[in-house]
Short mmCIF file of C-alpha atoms and ligand atoms in Angstrom, two decimals:
data_model
loop_
_atom_site.label_atom_id
_atom_site.label_comp_id
_atom_site.label_asym_id
_atom_site.label_seq_id
_atom_site.Cartn_x
_atom_site.Cartn_y
_atom_site.Cartn_z
CA MET A 1 9.64 -28.48 69.74
CA ALA A 2 12.99 -29.63 68.06
CA GLN A 3 14.52 -32.80 69.04
CA LYS A 4 17.55 -32.65 71.26
CA PRO A 5 20.80 -33.64 69.78
CA ASP A 6 22.82 -36.60 70.55
CA VAL A 7 25.55 -35.32 73.01
CA ALA A 8 29.36 -36.95 73.06
CA ILE A 9 31.34 -35.95 75.97
CA VAL A 10 35.41 -36.04 74.86
CA THR A 11 37.70 -35.44 78.39
CA GLY A 12 40.12 -33.60 77.41
CA GLY A 13 39.02 -32.63 74.15
CA SER A 14 41.34 -29.37 74.00
CA ARG A 15 44.43 -30.47 72.60
CA GLY A 16 45.86 -33.25 70.57
CA ILE A 17 43.93 -36.51 70.19
CA GLY A 18 40.98 -35.37 72.11
CA ALA A 19 40.49 -32.24 69.87
CA ALA A 20 40.56 -34.33 66.85
CA THR A 21 37.96 -36.60 67.72
CA SER A 22 35.69 -33.71 68.84
CA LEU A 23 36.03 -32.21 65.33
CA LEU A 24 34.85 -35.36 63.76
CA LEU A 25 32.16 -36.31 66.35
CA ALA A 26 30.64 -32.89 65.72
CA LYS A 27 30.93 -33.76 61.76
CA ALA A 28 28.70 -37.05 62.77
CA ASP A 29 26.07 -34.62 64.07
CA TYR A 30 26.88 -34.75 67.95
CA LEU A 31 26.65 -32.08 70.09
CA VAL A 32 30.28 -32.21 71.39
CA VAL A 33 31.16 -31.45 75.05
CA VAL A 34 34.70 -30.18 74.85
CA ASN A 35 36.55 -30.90 78.25
CA TYR A 36 39.30 -29.08 79.46
CA VAL A 37 41.12 -28.82 82.74
CA SER A 38 43.49 -25.44 82.54
CA ASN A 39 43.54 -24.35 78.67
CA ALA A 40 40.39 -22.19 78.31
CA ALA A 41 41.82 -20.99 74.98
CA ALA A 42 42.32 -24.42 73.66
CA ALA A 43 39.23 -25.39 74.12
CA LYS A 44 37.19 -22.23 72.95
CA ALA A 45 39.25 -22.53 69.64
CA VAL A 46 38.05 -26.40 69.07
CA VAL A 47 34.47 -24.84 69.89
CA SER A 48 35.05 -22.15 67.52
CA GLN A 49 36.17 -24.75 64.91
CA ILE A 50 33.24 -26.59 64.99
CA GLU A 51 30.62 -23.85 64.94
CA GLN A 52 32.63 -22.21 61.45
CA ALA A 53 31.88 -25.82 60.26
CA GLY A 54 27.64 -25.50 61.43
CA GLY A 55 28.48 -28.31 64.24
CA LYS A 56 27.70 -27.61 68.14
CA ALA A 57 29.99 -27.93 70.76
CA VAL A 58 30.41 -26.49 74.27
CA ALA A 59 33.39 -26.21 76.24
CA ILE A 60 33.16 -27.06 80.17
CA LYS A 61 36.09 -27.03 82.75
CA GLY A 62 36.54 -30.17 85.13
CA ASP A 63 39.72 -31.75 86.74
CA VAL A 64 38.86 -35.33 85.51
CA ALA A 65 40.81 -36.28 89.22
CA SER A 66 38.04 -34.56 90.70
CA GLU A 67 34.95 -36.68 91.26
CA LYS A 68 33.32 -33.62 92.20
CA ASP A 69 33.93 -32.18 88.83
CA ILE A 70 32.98 -35.28 86.93
CA VAL A 71 30.08 -35.29 88.16
CA ALA A 72 29.16 -31.55 87.46
CA LEU A 73 30.52 -32.01 84.27
CA PHE A 74 28.10 -34.69 83.57
CA LYS A 75 25.26 -32.97 84.70
CA ALA A 76 26.05 -29.92 82.74
CA ALA A 77 25.80 -31.86 79.66
CA ASP A 78 22.40 -33.53 80.57
CA GLN A 79 20.85 -30.08 79.78
CA PHE A 80 21.72 -30.29 76.08
CA GLY A 81 20.60 -33.65 75.23
CA GLN A 82 20.92 -37.58 75.51
CA LEU A 83 24.67 -38.54 76.19
CA LYS A 84 25.55 -41.33 73.67
CA VAL A 85 29.18 -41.43 73.06
CA LEU A 86 31.67 -40.78 76.37
CA VAL A 87 35.54 -40.85 75.01
CA ASN A 88 37.62 -41.18 77.79
CA ASN A 89 40.69 -39.33 76.59
CA ALA A 90 41.91 -37.42 79.25
CA GLY A 91 45.58 -38.49 80.44
CA VAL A 92 49.17 -37.54 81.64
CA ILE A 93 52.37 -38.75 81.60
CA ASP A 94 55.57 -37.90 83.52
CA MET A 95 58.89 -37.04 83.45
CA LYS A 96 61.03 -39.92 82.63
CA ALA A 97 61.78 -42.13 85.48
CA ARG A 98 62.74 -45.47 87.03
CA ILE A 99 60.98 -46.48 89.90
CA ASP A 100 63.64 -45.96 92.23
CA GLU A 101 63.14 -42.36 91.50
CA MET A 102 59.03 -42.12 91.62
CA SER A 103 57.31 -40.60 94.71
CA ALA A 104 53.98 -41.35 95.82
CA GLY A 105 52.39 -38.18 95.27
CA ARG A 106 53.70 -38.94 91.08
CA LEU A 107 52.04 -42.02 91.32
CA ALA A 108 48.64 -40.73 93.04
CA ARG A 109 48.46 -38.14 90.43
CA MET A 110 48.80 -40.31 87.50
CA PHE A 111 46.55 -43.44 88.80
CA ALA A 112 43.72 -40.55 89.34
CA ILE A 113 43.64 -39.16 86.11
CA ASN A 114 44.34 -41.63 84.20
CA ILE A 115 42.74 -44.83 85.73
CA THR A 116 40.21 -43.71 88.25
CA GLY A 117 39.26 -40.87 86.44
CA SER A 118 38.49 -43.16 83.26
CA PHE A 119 36.22 -45.25 86.02
CA LEU A 120 34.01 -42.22 87.32
CA CYS A 121 33.45 -40.72 83.88
CA ALA A 122 32.43 -44.06 82.90
CA ARG A 123 30.33 -44.78 85.57
CA GLU A 124 28.18 -41.05 85.22
CA ALA A 125 28.20 -42.46 81.36
CA VAL A 126 26.41 -45.87 82.51
CA LYS A 127 24.17 -44.27 84.73
CA ARG A 128 22.88 -42.18 81.67
CA MET A 129 23.14 -44.69 78.81
CA SER A 130 22.56 -47.96 80.10
CA THR A 131 18.89 -49.43 79.32
CA ARG A 132 18.86 -50.69 83.24
CA HIS A 133 18.80 -47.29 84.35
CA GLY A 134 15.96 -46.04 81.41
CA GLY A 135 18.92 -44.89 78.59
CA THR A 136 18.71 -45.75 74.80
CA GLY A 137 22.45 -47.23 74.92
CA GLY A 138 25.61 -45.51 73.90
CA ALA A 139 29.66 -46.26 73.44
CA ILE A 140 32.33 -45.52 75.48
CA VAL A 141 35.97 -45.14 73.90
CA ASN A 142 38.86 -45.58 76.16
CA LEU A 143 42.18 -44.19 75.61
CA SER A 144 45.19 -46.80 75.91
CA SER A 145 48.33 -46.65 74.62
CA ALA A 146 50.73 -48.61 73.19
CA ALA A 147 52.86 -48.37 76.21
CA ALA A 148 50.52 -51.10 77.87
CA THR A 149 52.12 -53.55 75.91
CA LEU A 150 55.65 -52.60 75.74
CA GLY A 151 55.95 -52.00 79.65
CA SER A 152 58.00 -48.80 79.11
CA PRO A 153 61.18 -49.30 80.95
CA GLY A 154 63.20 -46.75 82.67
CA MET A 155 60.72 -44.25 81.11
CA PHE A 156 57.31 -44.35 82.83
CA VAL A 157 56.13 -48.04 84.11
CA ASP A 158 53.73 -46.33 86.01
CA TYR A 159 52.40 -44.88 82.89
CA ALA A 160 51.98 -47.94 81.13
CA ALA A 161 50.61 -49.78 83.77
CA SER A 162 47.83 -47.24 84.24
CA LYS A 163 47.07 -48.17 80.70
CA GLY A 164 47.46 -51.74 81.12
CA ALA A 165 44.59 -51.04 84.02
CA ILE A 166 42.80 -49.20 81.34
CA ASP A 167 42.53 -52.35 79.09
CA VAL A 168 41.31 -54.72 81.76
CA PHE A 169 38.79 -51.84 82.58
CA THR A 170 37.90 -51.87 79.05
CA LEU A 171 37.26 -55.89 78.94
CA GLY A 172 35.39 -55.93 82.07
CA LEU A 173 33.51 -53.21 81.62
CA ALA A 174 32.38 -54.40 77.71
CA ARG A 175 31.12 -57.58 79.38
CA GLU A 176 29.27 -56.09 82.48
CA VAL A 177 27.11 -53.51 80.11
CA ALA A 178 26.83 -55.78 76.92
CA SER A 179 23.60 -56.51 77.53
CA GLU A 180 22.58 -52.97 78.17
CA GLY A 181 22.99 -51.73 74.81
CA ILE A 182 26.40 -50.11 75.51
CA ARG A 183 29.78 -50.92 73.74
CA VAL A 184 33.00 -50.30 75.81
CA ASN A 185 36.24 -50.37 73.58
CA ALA A 186 40.08 -48.65 73.46
CA VAL A 187 42.33 -47.66 71.07
CA ARG A 188 46.08 -48.12 71.80
CA PRO A 189 48.08 -45.39 70.01
CA GLY A 190 51.77 -45.37 69.63
CA ILE A 191 54.15 -42.57 69.08
CA ILE A 192 51.50 -39.10 68.34
CA ASP A 193 52.83 -35.64 67.49
CA THR A 194 51.20 -33.94 70.05
CA ASP A 195 52.05 -31.67 73.35
CA ILE A 196 52.06 -34.84 75.73
CA HIS A 197 55.44 -35.38 74.83
CA ALA A 198 57.09 -32.56 76.05
CA SER A 199 55.87 -33.58 80.09
CA VAL A 200 58.50 -36.41 79.41
CA GLY A 201 61.30 -34.01 79.77
CA GLU A 202 62.62 -34.72 76.10
CA PRO A 203 61.09 -32.42 73.68
CA ASP A 204 62.87 -33.95 70.82
CA ARG A 205 61.49 -37.10 71.79
CA VAL A 206 59.29 -37.92 68.79
CA ALA A 207 61.74 -36.84 66.31
CA GLN A 208 64.73 -39.29 67.97
CA MET A 209 61.89 -41.99 67.75
CA ARG A 210 60.96 -41.92 64.39
CA GLY A 211 64.01 -43.71 62.83
CA GLN A 212 62.74 -46.48 65.15
CA LEU A 213 59.27 -46.97 64.14
CA PRO A 214 58.03 -49.33 61.61
CA MET A 215 56.69 -47.00 59.27
CA GLN A 216 59.40 -44.48 60.04
CA ARG A 217 57.01 -41.75 61.13
CA GLU A 218 54.95 -40.86 64.31
CA GLY A 219 51.01 -40.49 64.17
CA THR A 220 48.88 -37.73 63.87
CA SER A 221 46.09 -37.09 66.17
CA LEU A 222 43.35 -37.45 63.26
CA GLU A 223 44.56 -40.95 62.75
CA VAL A 224 43.93 -42.00 66.18
CA ALA A 225 40.51 -40.27 66.09
CA GLU A 226 39.62 -41.95 62.90
CA ALA A 227 39.99 -45.35 65.11
CA ILE A 228 37.79 -43.80 67.76
CA ILE A 229 34.98 -42.48 65.48
CA TRP A 230 34.62 -45.74 64.14
CA LEU A 231 34.90 -47.93 67.40
CA ALA A 232 32.04 -45.12 68.72
CA SER A 233 29.77 -45.57 65.32
CA ASP A 234 27.11 -48.11 64.53
CA LYS A 235 29.72 -49.46 61.93
CA ALA A 236 31.26 -51.37 64.71
CA SER A 237 27.77 -52.24 66.30
CA TYR A 238 29.13 -55.84 67.14
CA VAL A 239 32.59 -54.57 68.08
CA THR A 240 32.87 -54.31 72.26
CA GLY A 241 35.78 -55.37 74.80
CA THR A 242 38.53 -54.78 72.05
CA CYS A 243 41.56 -52.66 72.34
CA LEU A 244 42.58 -51.36 68.86
CA GLY A 245 46.25 -50.68 68.36
CA VAL A 246 46.86 -47.61 66.23
CA SER A 247 50.77 -47.74 66.25
CA GLY A 248 51.70 -47.93 62.67
CA GLY A 249 52.78 -51.51 63.32
CA ARG A 250 55.02 -50.48 67.01
CA SER A 251 52.89 -52.79 69.00
CA ILE A 252 49.50 -54.57 69.01
P1 NAP B 309 47.78 -33.92 75.21
O1 NAP B 309 47.94 -33.49 73.44
O2 NAP B 309 48.84 -33.60 76.25
O3 NAP B 309 46.39 -33.19 75.83
C1 NAP B 309 46.23 -33.96 76.91
C2 NAP B 309 44.41 -33.02 77.01
O4 NAP B 309 44.03 -34.26 78.11
C3 NAP B 309 44.60 -31.61 77.04
O5 NAP B 309 43.05 -31.27 76.21
C4 NAP B 309 43.92 -31.07 78.67
O6 NAP B 309 43.29 -30.26 78.58
C5 NAP B 309 43.25 -32.81 78.97
N1 NAP B 309 43.76 -33.37 80.62
C6 NAP B 309 45.08 -33.19 80.95
N2 NAP B 309 44.50 -33.61 82.71
C7 NAP B 309 43.31 -32.98 82.75
C8 NAP B 309 42.58 -33.53 83.78
N3 NAP B 309 43.20 -33.62 85.13
N4 NAP B 309 41.34 -33.44 83.80
C9 NAP B 309 40.59 -33.22 82.46
N5 NAP B 309 41.38 -33.17 81.29
C10 NAP B 309 42.58 -33.16 81.41
O7 NAP B 309 47.62 -35.11 75.37
P2 NAP B 309 47.18 -36.35 73.63
O8 NAP B 309 48.68 -36.69 73.45
O9 NAP B 309 46.48 -35.77 73.17
O10 NAP B 309 46.54 -37.93 74.52
C11 NAP B 309 45.45 -37.86 74.74
C12 NAP B 309 45.20 -39.06 75.18
O11 NAP B 309 45.74 -40.20 74.43
C13 NAP B 309 45.99 -39.55 76.82
O12 NAP B 309 44.83 -40.59 77.68
C14 NAP B 309 47.17 -40.63 76.50
O13 NAP B 309 47.61 -41.51 77.28
C15 NAP B 309 46.97 -41.02 75.08
N6 NAP B 309 48.07 -41.44 74.35
C16 NAP B 309 48.34 -40.47 73.84
C17 NAP B 309 49.90 -40.93 72.80
C18 NAP B 309 50.84 -40.06 71.92
O14 NAP B 309 51.71 -40.32 71.53
N7 NAP B 309 50.52 -38.81 72.32
C19 NAP B 309 50.38 -42.29 72.60
C20 NAP B 309 49.41 -42.81 73.22
C21 NAP B 309 48.27 -42.81 74.32
P3 NAP B 309 44.20 -28.48 78.99
O15 NAP B 309 44.44 -28.42 77.33
O16 NAP B 309 42.86 -27.90 79.66
O17 NAP B 309 45.53 -28.90 79.43
#
């Protein structure tokens, strides 16, 4: 019987950084579970691209703000093989706002997706990867943001704070499971050219920011994906608990 492939789950794998990461993980021979929440066509396009290149992938819908969806996502992934990589990529930003304009609903949504979603996905991954639970180890890569080091005043301190939580989570979880075969790291992208900036309410934000960036340009999803792939790979076998800046010098 053919051996089952190693599995990688990328939350929010349908667009932007998650899509670029899915493509690279497939090239590295993982069967990639491309999670998405609403854009089925984009997820399907990523899966097709992977299959055309000779790789294996499957698109699975699920909202990381829902514990039920997360449990179902990981259960569905189990049938394909052993989970070895989780990329906690799904994340949202919101309209530019000051604290005195932020509703409790906005904060609840932001923290449910960006923080609790990452925690619950990591919980499911640890249950499968940890030697404590009979697993063979693995790697978790979380998506933080340069915002966690800048605070984003007058823009979205809620988003920045959610990513600050991811930084601390990365450090704590890394130490918690270091002796169980699991490495946990994060990347902190700077300004990357993806759809996410449209939700801030400033469609030309990337173009506006360009001149203020040390390299005078935004980054690409592929540039972030390359860092994620390295952290997930055995080449980073002694790296855990770290947050790697991928911001062209904008922040650490
Ligand atoms: P993006 O282009 O807006 O794509 C977001 C992805 O997340 C999509 O695949 C989307 O699925 C999915 N998603 C959104 N909400 C979800 C939910 N509740 N459950 C499951 N999936 C969900 O975003 P991006 O710019 O690539 O950002 C990816 C990550 O990098 C985020 O965590 C973001 O905070 C972080 N980041 C981005 C930048 C940047 O400049 N782009 C900078 C720093 C950090 P659908 O396609 O179904 O909508």
